[in-house]
Coordinates of C-alpha atoms and ligand atoms in Angstrom, one line a residue:
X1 CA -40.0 48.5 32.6
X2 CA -37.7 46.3 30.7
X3 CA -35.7 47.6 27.8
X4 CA -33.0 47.4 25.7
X5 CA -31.7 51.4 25.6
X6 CA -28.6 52.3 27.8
X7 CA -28.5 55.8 29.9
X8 CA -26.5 58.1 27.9
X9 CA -26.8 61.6 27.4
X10 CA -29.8 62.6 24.9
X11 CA -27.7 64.4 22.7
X12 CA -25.6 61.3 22.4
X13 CA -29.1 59.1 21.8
X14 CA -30.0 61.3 19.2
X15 CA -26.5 61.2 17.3
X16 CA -26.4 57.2 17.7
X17 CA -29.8 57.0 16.4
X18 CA -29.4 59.2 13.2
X19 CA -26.5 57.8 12.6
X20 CA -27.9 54.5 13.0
X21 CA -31.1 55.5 10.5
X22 CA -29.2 56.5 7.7
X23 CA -27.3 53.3 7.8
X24 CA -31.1 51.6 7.9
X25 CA -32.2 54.0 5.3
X26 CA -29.3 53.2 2.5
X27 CA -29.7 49.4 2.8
X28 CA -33.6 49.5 2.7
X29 CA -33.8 52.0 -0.3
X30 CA -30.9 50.4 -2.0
X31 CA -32.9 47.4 -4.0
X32 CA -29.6 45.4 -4.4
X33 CA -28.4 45.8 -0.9
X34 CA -31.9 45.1 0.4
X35 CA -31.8 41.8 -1.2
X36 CA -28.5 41.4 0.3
X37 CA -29.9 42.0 3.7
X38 CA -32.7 39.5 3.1
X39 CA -30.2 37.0 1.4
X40 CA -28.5 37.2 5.0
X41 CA -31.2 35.8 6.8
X42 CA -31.2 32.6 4.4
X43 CA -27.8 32.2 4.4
X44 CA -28.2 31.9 8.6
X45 CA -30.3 29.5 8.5
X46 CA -28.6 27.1 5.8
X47 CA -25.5 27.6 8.3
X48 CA -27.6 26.9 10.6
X49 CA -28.6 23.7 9.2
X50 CA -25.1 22.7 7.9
X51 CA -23.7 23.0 11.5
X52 CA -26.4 21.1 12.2
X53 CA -25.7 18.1 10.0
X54 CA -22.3 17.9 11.1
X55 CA -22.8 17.6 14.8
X56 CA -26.7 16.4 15.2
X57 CA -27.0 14.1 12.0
X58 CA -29.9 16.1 11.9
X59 CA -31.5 18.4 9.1
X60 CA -33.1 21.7 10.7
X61 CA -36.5 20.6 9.4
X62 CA -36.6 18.0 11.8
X63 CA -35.0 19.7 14.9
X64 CA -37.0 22.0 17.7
X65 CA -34.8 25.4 17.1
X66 CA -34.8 28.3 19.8
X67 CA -33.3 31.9 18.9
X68 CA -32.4 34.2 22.2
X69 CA -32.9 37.7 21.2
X70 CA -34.6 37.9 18.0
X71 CA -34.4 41.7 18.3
X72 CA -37.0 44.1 17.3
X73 CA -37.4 42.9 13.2
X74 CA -37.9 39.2 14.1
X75 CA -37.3 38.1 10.5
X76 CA -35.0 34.9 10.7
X77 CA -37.0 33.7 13.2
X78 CA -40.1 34.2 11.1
X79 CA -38.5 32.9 8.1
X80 CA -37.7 30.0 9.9
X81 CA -41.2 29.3 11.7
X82 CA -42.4 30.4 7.7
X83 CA -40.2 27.8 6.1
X84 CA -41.6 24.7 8.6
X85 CA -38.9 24.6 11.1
X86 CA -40.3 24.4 14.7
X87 CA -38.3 27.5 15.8
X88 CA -39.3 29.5 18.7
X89 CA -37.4 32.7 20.4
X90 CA -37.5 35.0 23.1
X91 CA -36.2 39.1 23.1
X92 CA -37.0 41.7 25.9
X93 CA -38.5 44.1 23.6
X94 CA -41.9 43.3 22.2
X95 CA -42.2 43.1 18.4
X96 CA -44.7 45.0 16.5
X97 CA -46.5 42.6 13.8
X98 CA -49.5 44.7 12.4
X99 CA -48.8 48.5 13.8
X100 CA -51.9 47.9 15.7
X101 CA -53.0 51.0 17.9
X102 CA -53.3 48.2 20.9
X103 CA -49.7 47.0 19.9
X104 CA -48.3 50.6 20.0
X105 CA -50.0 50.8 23.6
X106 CA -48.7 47.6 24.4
X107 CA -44.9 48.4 23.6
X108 CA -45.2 51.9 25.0
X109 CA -46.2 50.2 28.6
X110 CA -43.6 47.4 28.5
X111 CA -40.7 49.1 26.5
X112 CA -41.5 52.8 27.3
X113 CA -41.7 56.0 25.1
X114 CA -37.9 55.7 23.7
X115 CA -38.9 51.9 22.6
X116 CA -42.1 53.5 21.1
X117 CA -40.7 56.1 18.9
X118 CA -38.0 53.9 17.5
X119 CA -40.1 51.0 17.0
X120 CA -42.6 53.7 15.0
X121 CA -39.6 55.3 13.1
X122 CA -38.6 51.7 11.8
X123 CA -42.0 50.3 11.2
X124 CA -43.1 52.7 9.1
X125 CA -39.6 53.3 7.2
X126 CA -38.4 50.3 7.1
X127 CA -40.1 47.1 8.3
X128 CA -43.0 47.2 5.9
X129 CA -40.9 47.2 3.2
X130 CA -38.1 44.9 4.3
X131 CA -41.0 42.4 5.4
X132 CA -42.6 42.8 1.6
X133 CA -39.0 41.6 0.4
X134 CA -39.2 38.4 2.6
X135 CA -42.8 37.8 1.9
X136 CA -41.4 37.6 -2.2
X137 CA -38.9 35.9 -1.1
X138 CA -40.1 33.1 0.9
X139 CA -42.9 32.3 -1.5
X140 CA -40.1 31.5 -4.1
X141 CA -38.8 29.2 -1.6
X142 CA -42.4 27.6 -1.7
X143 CA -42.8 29.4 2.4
X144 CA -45.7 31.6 3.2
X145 CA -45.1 34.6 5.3
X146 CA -46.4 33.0 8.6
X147 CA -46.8 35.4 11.8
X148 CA -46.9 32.9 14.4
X149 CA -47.0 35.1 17.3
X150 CA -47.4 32.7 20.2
X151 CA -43.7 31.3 19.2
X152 CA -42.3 35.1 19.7
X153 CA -41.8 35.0 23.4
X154 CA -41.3 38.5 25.5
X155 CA -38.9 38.6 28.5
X156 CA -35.6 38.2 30.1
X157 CA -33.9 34.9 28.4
X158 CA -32.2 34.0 31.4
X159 CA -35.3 33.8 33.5
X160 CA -37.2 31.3 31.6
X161 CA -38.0 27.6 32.1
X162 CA -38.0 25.5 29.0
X163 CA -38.9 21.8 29.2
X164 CA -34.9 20.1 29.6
X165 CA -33.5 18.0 26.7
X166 CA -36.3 19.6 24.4
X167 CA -33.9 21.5 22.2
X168 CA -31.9 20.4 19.3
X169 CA -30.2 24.1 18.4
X170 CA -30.1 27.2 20.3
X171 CA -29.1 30.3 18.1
X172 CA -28.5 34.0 19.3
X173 CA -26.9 36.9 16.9
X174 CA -25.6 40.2 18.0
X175 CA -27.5 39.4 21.7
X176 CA -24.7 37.7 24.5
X177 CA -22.8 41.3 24.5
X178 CA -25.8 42.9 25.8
X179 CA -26.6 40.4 28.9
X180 CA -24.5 41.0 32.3
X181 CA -22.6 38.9 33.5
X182 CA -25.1 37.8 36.4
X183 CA -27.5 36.7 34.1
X184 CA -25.0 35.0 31.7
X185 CA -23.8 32.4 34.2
X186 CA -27.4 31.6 34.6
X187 CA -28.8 31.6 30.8
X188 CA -25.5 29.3 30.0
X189 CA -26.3 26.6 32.7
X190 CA -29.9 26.8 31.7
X191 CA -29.2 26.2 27.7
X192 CA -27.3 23.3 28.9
X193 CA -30.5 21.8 30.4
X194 CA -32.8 22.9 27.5
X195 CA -30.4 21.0 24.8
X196 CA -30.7 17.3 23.7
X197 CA -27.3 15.5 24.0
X198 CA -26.0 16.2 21.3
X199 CA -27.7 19.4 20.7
X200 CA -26.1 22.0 19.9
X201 CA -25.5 26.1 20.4
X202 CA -24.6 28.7 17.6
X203 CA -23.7 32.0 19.8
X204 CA -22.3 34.5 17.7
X205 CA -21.4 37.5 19.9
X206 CA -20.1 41.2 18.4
X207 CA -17.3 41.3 20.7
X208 CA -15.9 44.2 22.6
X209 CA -12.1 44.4 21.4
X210 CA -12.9 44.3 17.7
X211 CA -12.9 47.4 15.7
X212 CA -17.2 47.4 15.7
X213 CA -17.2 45.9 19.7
X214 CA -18.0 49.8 20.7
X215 CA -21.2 49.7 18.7
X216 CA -20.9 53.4 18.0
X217 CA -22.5 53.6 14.4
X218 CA -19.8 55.0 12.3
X219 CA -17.9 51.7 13.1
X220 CA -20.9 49.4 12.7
X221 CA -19.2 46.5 10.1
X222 CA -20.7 47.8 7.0
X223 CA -19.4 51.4 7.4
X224 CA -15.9 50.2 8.2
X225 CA -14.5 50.4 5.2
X226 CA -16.6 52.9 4.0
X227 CA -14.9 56.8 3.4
X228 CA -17.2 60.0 5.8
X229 CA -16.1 62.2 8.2
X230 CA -15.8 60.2 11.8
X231 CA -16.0 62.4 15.2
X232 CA -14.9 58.7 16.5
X233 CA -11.4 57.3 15.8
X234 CA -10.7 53.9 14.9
X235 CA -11.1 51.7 18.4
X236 CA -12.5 54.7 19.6
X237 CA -14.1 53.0 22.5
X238 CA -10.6 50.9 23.9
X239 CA -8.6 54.5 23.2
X240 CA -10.1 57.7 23.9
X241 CA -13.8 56.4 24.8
X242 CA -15.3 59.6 24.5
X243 CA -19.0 58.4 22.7
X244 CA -21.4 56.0 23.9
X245 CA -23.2 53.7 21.9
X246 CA -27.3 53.6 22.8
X247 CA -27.5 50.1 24.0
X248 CA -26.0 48.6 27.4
X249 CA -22.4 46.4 27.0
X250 CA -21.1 43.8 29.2
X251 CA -17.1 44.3 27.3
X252 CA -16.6 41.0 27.3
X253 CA -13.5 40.0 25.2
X254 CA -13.0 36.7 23.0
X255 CA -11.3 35.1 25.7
X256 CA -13.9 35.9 28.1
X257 CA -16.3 34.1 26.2
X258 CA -13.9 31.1 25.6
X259 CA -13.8 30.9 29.4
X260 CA -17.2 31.2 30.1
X261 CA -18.4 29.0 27.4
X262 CA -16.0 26.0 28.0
X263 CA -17.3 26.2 31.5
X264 CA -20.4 24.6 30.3
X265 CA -20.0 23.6 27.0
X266 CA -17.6 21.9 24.6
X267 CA -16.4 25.0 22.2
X268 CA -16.3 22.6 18.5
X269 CA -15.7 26.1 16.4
X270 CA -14.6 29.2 16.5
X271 CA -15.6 31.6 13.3
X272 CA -14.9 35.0 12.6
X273 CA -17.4 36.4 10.7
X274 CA -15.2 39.1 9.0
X275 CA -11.5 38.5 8.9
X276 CA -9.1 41.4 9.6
X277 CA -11.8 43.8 9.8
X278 CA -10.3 47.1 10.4
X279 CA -6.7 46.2 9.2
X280 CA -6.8 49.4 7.2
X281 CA -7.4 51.7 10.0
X282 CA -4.2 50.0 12.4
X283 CA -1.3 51.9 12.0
X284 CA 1.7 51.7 14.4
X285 CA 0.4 54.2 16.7
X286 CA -2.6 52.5 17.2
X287 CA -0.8 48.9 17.4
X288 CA 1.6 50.6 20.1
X289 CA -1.6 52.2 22.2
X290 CA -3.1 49.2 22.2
X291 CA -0.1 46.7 22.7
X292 CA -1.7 45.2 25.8
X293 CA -4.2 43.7 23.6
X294 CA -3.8 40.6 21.6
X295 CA -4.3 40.8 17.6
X296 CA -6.9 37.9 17.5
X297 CA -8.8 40.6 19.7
X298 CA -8.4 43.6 17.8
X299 CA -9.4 41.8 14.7
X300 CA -12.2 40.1 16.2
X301 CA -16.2 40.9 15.1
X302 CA -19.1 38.7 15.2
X303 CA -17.1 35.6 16.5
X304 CA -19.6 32.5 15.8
X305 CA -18.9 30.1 18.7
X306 CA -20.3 26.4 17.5
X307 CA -21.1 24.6 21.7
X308 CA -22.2 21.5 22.1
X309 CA -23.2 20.0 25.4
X310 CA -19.8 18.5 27.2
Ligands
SAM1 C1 -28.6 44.0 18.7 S1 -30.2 43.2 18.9 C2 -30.0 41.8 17.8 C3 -31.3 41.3 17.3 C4 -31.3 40.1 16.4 N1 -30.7 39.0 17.0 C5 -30.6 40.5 15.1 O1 -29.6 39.8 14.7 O2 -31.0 41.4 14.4 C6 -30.1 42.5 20.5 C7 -31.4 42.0 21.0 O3 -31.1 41.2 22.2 C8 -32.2 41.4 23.0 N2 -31.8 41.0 24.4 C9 -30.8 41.5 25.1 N3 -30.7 40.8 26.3 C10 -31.7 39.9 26.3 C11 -32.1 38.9 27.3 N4 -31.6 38.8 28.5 N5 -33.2 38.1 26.9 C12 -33.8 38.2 25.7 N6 -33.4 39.2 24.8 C13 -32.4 40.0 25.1 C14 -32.5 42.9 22.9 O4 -33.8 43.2 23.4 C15 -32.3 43.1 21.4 O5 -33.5 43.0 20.7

């Protein structure tokens, strides 16, 4: 069975989760910051396209476009494939499109029963509603809400064969933390084949030494700064480690990217995606428990690394 979930304790699970669907709940019943969440998809893909310009001399209407890990609410690959750009993607979990019983049966066999009851939680709390927002969206764009399933691949990224040189952009968000380190060698030297020449790679990574790189959900990036009781302290998991996060973790630091990255690819940018996050929580006990490790790690998050074939 392939899945996404990590072993941990149930107890754990079931904190994670909650924790994780009151987040969900408070950005999909909050109208303004459900727009914001929608907004965030757009605003991808015009980076996207910008980064795109600057290194292809290419717009992202006229480029073939290929997102690893589009994760269980596909919508900026769907807004892409919606708005005409010839986008693809692959994620080891199946999507649900329609909440068909035969998709529920589906996802149960391939993803098993934890995959299920998430995916039914979300569908019916979330999803329909956060899809209705796009579907408004897009149509002011002059898109139409297009569920083009065949271009929603299932299965492991780094076992697939993709035509080489067939690529102009690869994009993944919030995905190369999850993939061990036996695969990654394997998915990198692969994207290098699938690219054009002067294709390029947008890989943004949550990585591990940064406030958030624990994924427990009390430090997820939008409840950094926010003020509730914690059970977790501030870099919980590089101090006292003592929760688990529901999802598997290859703790790769911002170096260890850098090194595996240049091995195949010329590394043209290096973005953080929120600068100093967690400042306020660093005092000089913390900065002394965790002198080993370098500030530009501590402070990192969603680093955006722009690759381009060397
Ligand atoms: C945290 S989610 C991010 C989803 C999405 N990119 C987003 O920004 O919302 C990580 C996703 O990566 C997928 N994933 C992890 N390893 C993968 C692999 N080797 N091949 C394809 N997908 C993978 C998981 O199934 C999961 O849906």
């Amino acid at each position: 069975m392939r899945t996404s979930e990590a072993k941990i304790p149930l107890f754990e699970k079931i904190r994670e989760l909650y924790s994780i669907g009151k987040i969900k709940f408070k950005s999909t019943y909050n109208k303004d910051k459900l727009i914001l969440n929608i907004d965030s998809i757009f605003n991808d893909i015009n980076e996207y396209n910008q980064y795109l310009l600057k290194y292809c001399k290419k717009n992202i209407y006229d480029s073939k476009v290929f997102e690893i890990g589009y994760g269980p609410r596909p919508y900026r690959l769907l807004a892409m494939i919606s708005l005409g750009i010839d986008a693809y993607g692959i994620d080891l979990d199946i999507p649900i499109y329609n909440g068909t019983i035969q998709e529920w049966i589906k996802l149960y066999k391939e993803n098993g029963f934890e995959r299920l009851l998430k995916s039914l939680i979300r569908y019916y709390l979330f999803d329909l509603k956060e899809r209705k927002e796009l579907e408004k969206r897009l149509k002011a764009k002059n898109g139409k809400f297009s569920l083009k399933k065949e271009r929603l691949w299932v299965g492991d990224a780094s076992k697939l064969d993709i035509t080489e040189s067939s690529l102009d952009l690869i994009v993944s968000e919030d995905v190369f933390e999850h993939i061990p380190m036996e695969s990654m060698e394997i998915l990198l030297k692969k994207m290098t084949l699938w690219l054009r020449p002067r294709g390029i790679g947008l890989i943004r990574p949550m990585v591990y030494t940064g406030i958030a790189g624990g994924h427990l959900a009390e430090w997820f990036p939008t409840n950094v700064l926010a003020h509730f009781k914690r059970k977790s302290q501030p870099w919980e998991h590089l101090r006292k480690n003592r929760f688990h996060p529901n999802t598997y973790l290859n703790k790769l630091w911002r170096k260890d990217y850098r090194g595996l990255f240049s091995k195949y690819f010329t590394i043209l940018e290096e973005k953080v995606k929120y600068p100093l996050l967690g400042k306020e929580w660093m005092t000089e006990e913390i900065k002394k428990e965790l002198a080993m490790i370098p500030e530009e790690e501590l402070f990192s998050n969603n680093v955006l690394f722009v690759l381009q074939k060397s």
